[in-house]
Coordinates of C-alpha atoms in Angstrom, one line a residue:
Chain K
M190 CA -6.5 -44.0 19.8
I191 CA -5.4 -43.2 16.2
A192 CA -6.4 -39.6 16.7
K193 CA -4.4 -39.4 19.9
L194 CA -1.4 -40.9 18.3
K195 CA -1.8 -38.5 15.4
T196 CA -1.8 -35.5 17.9
V197 CA 1.3 -36.8 19.7
F198 CA 3.0 -37.3 16.3
M199 CA 2.0 -33.8 15.2
D200 CA 3.3 -32.3 18.5
V201 CA 6.6 -34.0 18.1
W202 CA 6.8 -32.9 14.4
D203 CA 6.1 -29.3 15.4
T204 CA 8.7 -29.4 18.1
I205 CA 11.4 -30.7 15.7
F206 CA 10.5 -28.6 12.7
A207 CA 8.8 -25.5 14.1
D208 CA 11.8 -23.1 13.6
K209 CA 12.2 -24.1 10.0
R210 CA 8.6 -23.3 9.2
I211 CA 8.6 -19.8 10.7
F212 CA 7.8 -17.2 8.0
K213 CA 7.7 -13.5 8.0
L214 CA 4.2 -12.0 7.7
G215 CA 4.1 -8.4 6.8
I216 CA 1.1 -6.1 7.2
Y217 CA 1.0 -3.4 4.6
G218 CA -1.4 -0.6 3.6
A219 CA -2.2 3.0 3.6
P220 CA -2.2 5.0 6.8
N221 CA -5.2 4.4 9.1
S222 CA -6.3 1.3 7.3
G223 CA -6.1 -0.7 10.6
K224 CA -2.7 -2.4 10.3
T225 CA -1.8 -2.0 14.0
T226 CA -5.3 -2.9 15.1
L227 CA -4.9 -6.1 13.2
A228 CA -1.4 -6.7 14.6
N229 CA -2.8 -6.2 18.1
R230 CA -5.7 -8.5 17.4
M231 CA -3.4 -11.2 16.1
C232 CA -1.3 -10.9 19.2
K233 CA -4.4 -11.5 21.3
D234 CA -5.5 -14.4 19.2
V235 CA -2.3 -16.4 19.1
I236 CA -1.5 -18.9 21.8
N237 CA 1.9 -17.7 22.8
S238 CA 1.7 -13.9 23.2
D239 CA -0.1 -11.8 25.7
S240 CA 1.2 -8.4 24.8
E241 CA 0.0 -6.0 22.1
F242 CA 2.1 -4.2 19.5
T243 CA 1.7 -0.4 19.9
D244 CA -0.8 2.3 20.4
I245 CA -3.4 3.1 17.8
S246 CA -5.0 6.5 17.0
N247 CA -7.1 8.2 14.5
I248 CA -4.3 10.5 13.5
A249 CA -2.5 9.2 10.4
H250 CA 1.1 7.8 10.7
E251 CA 0.7 6.7 14.4
T252 CA 3.1 3.8 13.5
R253 CA 6.3 5.3 12.2
K254 CA 8.7 2.4 12.7
I255 CA 8.7 -1.2 11.7
N256 CA 7.5 -3.3 14.7
V257 CA 8.2 -7.0 14.8
K258 CA 6.8 -9.7 17.1
E259 CA 8.7 -12.9 16.8
K260 CA 7.4 -16.5 16.7
L261 CA 3.7 -16.1 17.0
L262 CA 1.9 -19.4 16.9
V263 CA -1.6 -19.9 15.6
N264 CA -3.3 -23.3 16.1
R265 CA -6.4 -23.9 14.1
N266 CA -7.9 -27.4 14.8
G267 CA -4.4 -28.9 15.1
K268 CA -2.9 -27.1 12.1
K269 CA -0.2 -24.8 13.3
I270 CA 1.6 -21.9 11.7
E271 CA 4.4 -20.0 13.3
F272 CA 5.4 -16.6 12.0
D273 CA 7.2 -13.3 12.8
L274 CA 4.6 -10.6 12.5
I275 CA 5.8 -7.3 11.0
D276 CA 3.6 -4.2 11.4
T277 CA 4.7 -1.6 9.0
P278 CA 4.2 2.2 8.9
G279 CA 1.5 3.3 6.4
I280 CA 2.7 4.0 2.9
A281 CA 1.8 7.4 1.5
T282 CA 2.7 9.5 -1.5
R283 CA 2.3 12.7 0.5
I284 CA 3.0 13.8 4.1
D285 CA 2.0 17.3 5.2
Y286 CA 3.0 18.4 8.7
E287 CA 0.1 20.9 8.6
V288 CA -2.3 18.0 8.8
F289 CA -0.8 17.1 12.2
V290 CA -1.1 20.7 13.3
K291 CA -4.8 20.6 12.4
A292 CA -5.0 17.5 14.5
G293 CA -3.9 19.5 17.5
M294 CA -0.1 19.2 17.5
N295 CA 2.2 22.2 17.8
N296 CA 4.4 23.1 14.8
K297 CA 7.5 21.4 16.2
E298 CA 5.8 18.2 17.1
A299 CA 4.0 18.1 13.7
K300 CA 7.2 18.6 11.8
Q301 CA 8.9 15.9 13.8
R302 CA 6.1 13.5 13.2
A303 CA 6.2 14.3 9.5
R304 CA 9.9 13.6 9.4
E305 CA 9.5 10.3 11.2
A306 CA 6.6 9.4 8.9
T307 CA 8.7 9.9 5.8
K308 CA 11.3 7.6 7.2
G309 CA 8.6 5.1 8.1
V310 CA 7.4 4.9 4.5
I311 CA 10.9 4.4 3.3
E312 CA 11.4 1.6 5.8
S313 CA 8.1 -0.1 4.8
I314 CA 9.2 -0.1 1.2
K315 CA 12.6 -1.5 2.1
W316 CA 11.0 -4.3 4.1
L317 CA 9.2 -5.6 1.0
D318 CA 12.4 -7.5 0.3
N319 CA 12.2 -9.3 3.7
V320 CA 8.7 -10.6 4.0
D321 CA 7.3 -14.0 2.9
I322 CA 3.6 -13.3 3.0
V323 CA 1.8 -10.0 3.1
L324 CA -1.6 -8.9 4.3
I325 CA -2.7 -5.8 2.4
M326 CA -5.0 -3.8 4.6
I327 CA -7.6 -1.8 2.9
D328 CA -10.1 0.4 4.6
S329 CA -13.4 -0.8 3.2
T330 CA -15.1 2.5 3.9
K331 CA -12.8 4.2 1.3
N332 CA -12.1 4.0 -2.4
P333 CA -9.7 1.1 -2.7
L334 CA -8.3 2.3 -6.1
N335 CA -5.7 4.6 -4.7
Q336 CA -2.1 4.5 -5.9
V337 CA -0.7 3.1 -2.6
N338 CA -2.8 0.0 -2.8
L339 CA -2.0 -0.5 -6.5
T340 CA 1.7 0.0 -5.9
I341 CA 1.8 -2.5 -3.1
V342 CA -0.1 -5.1 -5.1
G343 CA 2.1 -4.5 -8.2
N344 CA 5.3 -4.8 -6.1
L345 CA 4.3 -8.0 -4.5
E346 CA 3.3 -9.5 -7.9
A347 CA 6.7 -8.4 -9.3
R348 CA 8.5 -10.0 -6.3
N349 CA 6.4 -13.1 -6.4
I350 CA 5.4 -12.7 -2.8
P351 CA 2.0 -14.3 -1.9
F352 CA -0.5 -11.8 -0.5
L353 CA -4.0 -11.6 0.8
I354 CA -6.2 -8.5 0.5
I355 CA -8.0 -7.7 3.7
A356 CA -11.0 -5.4 3.6
N357 CA -11.0 -4.0 7.1
K358 CA -13.7 -2.1 9.0
I359 CA -16.6 -4.2 7.6
D360 CA -18.4 -3.7 10.9
L361 CA -19.1 -0.1 9.8
K362 CA -22.2 0.7 7.8
S363 CA -20.1 2.4 5.1
G364 CA -17.7 -0.6 4.9
K365 CA -18.2 -2.2 1.5
L366 CA -16.5 -5.6 1.0
E367 CA -17.9 -6.0 -2.5
K368 CA -16.4 -2.7 -3.6
I369 CA -12.9 -4.0 -2.6
Q370 CA -13.5 -7.3 -4.4
Q371 CA -14.6 -5.4 -7.6
A372 CA -11.5 -3.3 -7.5
F373 CA -9.3 -6.4 -7.3
P374 CA -11.2 -9.1 -9.2
K375 CA -8.1 -11.3 -9.7
Y376 CA -7.7 -11.8 -6.0
K377 CA -9.6 -13.3 -3.1
V378 CA -10.6 -10.6 -0.6
I379 CA -11.4 -11.3 3.0
G380 CA -13.6 -8.9 4.9
I381 CA -12.8 -8.5 8.6
S382 CA -13.2 -6.2 11.5
A383 CA -9.9 -6.2 13.3
K384 CA -11.4 -4.0 16.0
F385 CA -14.2 -6.4 16.8
S386 CA -12.5 -9.7 15.8
K387 CA -14.9 -10.4 13.0
N388 CA -13.9 -13.1 10.4
M389 CA -10.5 -13.6 11.9
D390 CA -10.8 -17.4 11.6
D391 CA -11.2 -17.0 7.9
L392 CA -8.0 -15.1 7.8
Y393 CA -6.1 -17.7 9.8
D394 CA -7.4 -20.5 7.7
K395 CA -6.3 -18.8 4.5
L396 CA -2.9 -18.1 6.0
I397 CA -2.4 -21.8 6.8
V398 CA -3.1 -22.5 3.1
M399 CA -0.8 -19.7 1.9
R400 CA 2.0 -20.9 4.2
K401 CA 2.6 -23.7 1.7
K402 CA 3.4 -21.1 -1.0
V403 CA 6.4 -19.8 0.9
K404 CA 9.6 -21.0 -0.8
R405 CA 11.8 -21.6 2.2
Chain B
M266 CA -2.4 28.9 -14.3
L267 CA -2.0 25.1 -14.3
K268 CA 1.0 23.7 -16.1
F269 CA 0.7 20.3 -17.7
K270 CA 3.9 18.7 -18.9
Y271 CA 3.9 15.7 -21.2
L272 CA 6.6 13.1 -20.6
S273 CA 6.7 10.5 -23.3
N274 CA 7.1 6.8 -22.4
K275 CA 9.8 6.6 -25.0
K276 CA 11.8 9.3 -23.2
L277 CA 11.4 7.7 -19.8
S278 CA 12.3 4.3 -21.2
S279 CA 15.6 5.7 -22.5
M280 CA 16.6 6.6 -18.9
N281 CA 17.6 4.4 -16.0
S282 CA 15.3 4.2 -13.0
K283 CA 17.2 6.8 -11.0
G284 CA 17.1 9.2 -14.0
R285 CA 13.3 8.7 -14.4
M286 CA 12.7 9.5 -10.7
E287 CA 14.9 12.6 -10.9
E288 CA 13.1 13.8 -14.0
I289 CA 9.7 13.3 -12.5
L290 CA 10.5 14.9 -9.2
K291 CA 12.2 17.9 -10.8
L292 CA 9.1 18.6 -12.8
I293 CA 6.8 18.1 -9.8
K294 CA 8.8 20.4 -7.7
E295 CA 8.4 23.0 -10.5
E296 CA 4.7 22.6 -9.9
N297 CA 3.9 20.9 -13.2
I298 CA 1.3 18.2 -13.6
I299 CA 2.9 15.4 -15.5
L300 CA 1.1 13.4 -18.1
I301 CA 2.7 10.1 -19.2
D302 CA 1.5 7.9 -22.0
G303 CA 1.6 4.6 -20.3
R304 CA 2.6 3.8 -16.8
L305 CA 5.6 3.3 -14.6
N306 CA 6.4 -0.3 -13.6
S307 CA 5.6 -1.3 -10.1
I308 CA 9.2 -1.2 -8.9
D309 CA 9.5 2.4 -10.3
E310 CA 6.3 3.4 -8.5
A311 CA 7.8 2.2 -5.2
N312 CA 11.1 4.0 -6.0
L313 CA 9.1 7.1 -6.8
I314 CA 7.4 7.0 -3.4
R315 CA 10.7 6.4 -1.7
E316 CA 12.4 9.2 -3.4
T317 CA 9.5 11.5 -2.8
M318 CA 9.7 10.7 0.9
N319 CA 13.4 11.5 0.8
S320 CA 12.6 14.9 -0.7
I321 CA 9.8 16.0 1.7
N322 CA 10.5 19.2 3.6
D323 CA 8.5 22.3 4.7
E324 CA 8.1 23.4 1.0
F325 CA 7.5 20.1 -0.7
N326 CA 4.9 17.8 0.8
G327 CA 4.8 15.0 -1.8
L328 CA 2.7 14.1 -4.8
E329 CA -0.4 12.4 -6.1
I330 CA -0.4 9.7 -8.7
G331 CA -3.3 8.4 -10.8
I332 CA -3.4 5.9 -13.6
V333 CA -6.1 4.9 -16.0
H334 CA -5.5 1.8 -18.1
D335 CA -7.3 -0.9 -20.0
N336 CA -8.4 -3.3 -17.3
H337 CA -10.2 -5.8 -19.6
E338 CA -9.2 -9.4 -20.1
H339 CA -7.7 -10.0 -23.5
N340 CA -7.2 -13.1 -25.6
L341 CA -3.8 -14.9 -25.6
I342 CA -2.5 -13.3 -28.9
T343 CA -3.3 -9.8 -27.7
R344 CA -1.6 -10.6 -24.4
I345 CA 1.5 -11.9 -26.1
K346 CA 1.7 -8.8 -28.3
H347 CA 1.2 -6.6 -25.3
N348 CA 4.0 -8.4 -23.4
I349 CA 6.4 -8.1 -26.3
A350 CA 5.7 -4.4 -26.6
K351 CA 6.1 -4.0 -22.8
I352 CA 9.6 -5.7 -23.0
L353 CA 10.7 -3.5 -25.9
I354 CA 9.3 -0.1 -25.0
G355 CA 7.9 -0.4 -21.5
E356 CA 4.2 -0.3 -20.4
S357 CA 2.7 2.0 -23.1
T358 CA -1.0 1.5 -22.5
G359 CA -2.9 3.7 -20.2
L360 CA -2.3 7.2 -18.9
T361 CA -0.4 8.3 -15.8
I362 CA -1.0 11.6 -14.1
I363 CA 1.4 12.8 -11.4
G364 CA 0.9 16.1 -9.7
P365 CA 2.3 18.0 -6.7
A366 CA 0.4 17.5 -3.5
K367 CA 0.7 21.2 -3.0
I368 CA -1.7 21.7 -5.9
I369 CA -3.7 18.5 -5.9
S370 CA -5.6 17.7 -2.8
E371 CA -6.9 14.3 -4.1
L372 CA -6.8 12.1 -7.2
K373 CA -9.7 9.8 -7.3
Q374 CA -9.2 7.0 -9.8
N375 CA -11.4 4.4 -11.3
P376 CA -10.3 1.9 -13.9
E377 CA -11.4 4.2 -16.7
S378 CA -11.5 7.7 -15.2
I379 CA -9.6 10.1 -12.9
E380 CA -11.1 12.9 -10.9
I381 CA -8.6 15.6 -9.9
Y382 CA -9.4 17.8 -6.9
F383 CA -7.4 20.9 -6.5
H384 CA -6.6 22.9 -3.3
K385 CA -9.0 25.8 -2.9
D386 CA -6.1 28.1 -2.1
Y387 CA -4.3 27.3 -5.3
I388 CA -7.4 27.8 -7.4
N389 CA -8.1 31.2 -5.7
K390 CA -4.6 32.3 -6.2
Y391 CA -4.5 31.6 -9.9
S392 CA -8.1 32.3 -10.9
K393 CA -7.9 35.9 -9.6
G394 CA -9.1 38.3 -12.2
T395 CA -10.3 35.8 -14.7
G396 CA -13.7 35.3 -13.2
K397 CA -13.6 31.8 -14.5
N398 CA -13.2 28.6 -12.6
N399 CA -14.1 25.4 -14.3
I400 CA -12.2 22.9 -12.2
K401 CA -13.5 21.0 -9.2
K402 CA -12.6 22.3 -5.8
K403 CA -12.2 20.4 -2.6

């Protein structure tokens, strides 16, 4: 009876205060770290969305514009969080159209993609001022100590934005969660496979806790 | 020939953020590898990436940055001293290397070391006739 009353009370509470508790969740990282795969995974996991974000591919800079999905709702054992999910283009210090030519594009397409990719990086950086919590996606099969990851961490620290480091692709043999944790000893790292939905519950539980740190 | 250009932290600290970015990008576009004693602050790093993206064209494809710095935990007094110095003269510990992506294919950094991989074409172009090549290729 008490449990039932509690559920009813929580539902009423959520209905009244849901909008006020919506926060902006940004997914940041280097190209091909799995940001859009995670965004798509989250869209499948939430209880109020049935559509995915965008296409994914193995060619870098597939996402070249900021994509936002509004009011996604996660319910973990009665604890609910509601957020706008922001999938950002990968941040890079270099963009070479010839890489896209090697991947099979013609010169015109490759140059166009490079131009769009540069704009995407600039947009991602601008959006750092608009997010409340950030998931930093790191490909656990690669060296995590690259300048893009360090710059993202440094900027979030400087802006006092809470963030969570996600070691993605741990389903792969070469995926090394401990390597990511060693590179960022000050922070908790969660290992996931966005592609195969591994450890996503840990991520949502952590997000529910982090939600309390958002100052608005 | 590889050109290394030293940029002192003191000089950079005397400029505003825009000036620092312009100075760095000018040297990078002139195909210099820049060495800075210390490191840029995080906001400057993001600004540098943003300005680099604004500058990318068929000729200029960006840059590579690597930083080595003291990653060890220090006691309270050392941390206070360090923070005072940081406020006065900027982050002066560590070493920053910034190079043109045209020359450097990859900068692999660990907390205490950096490996620089140069483009094969660049090495072949500039090692012609010397018969020597002591730098790593990739």
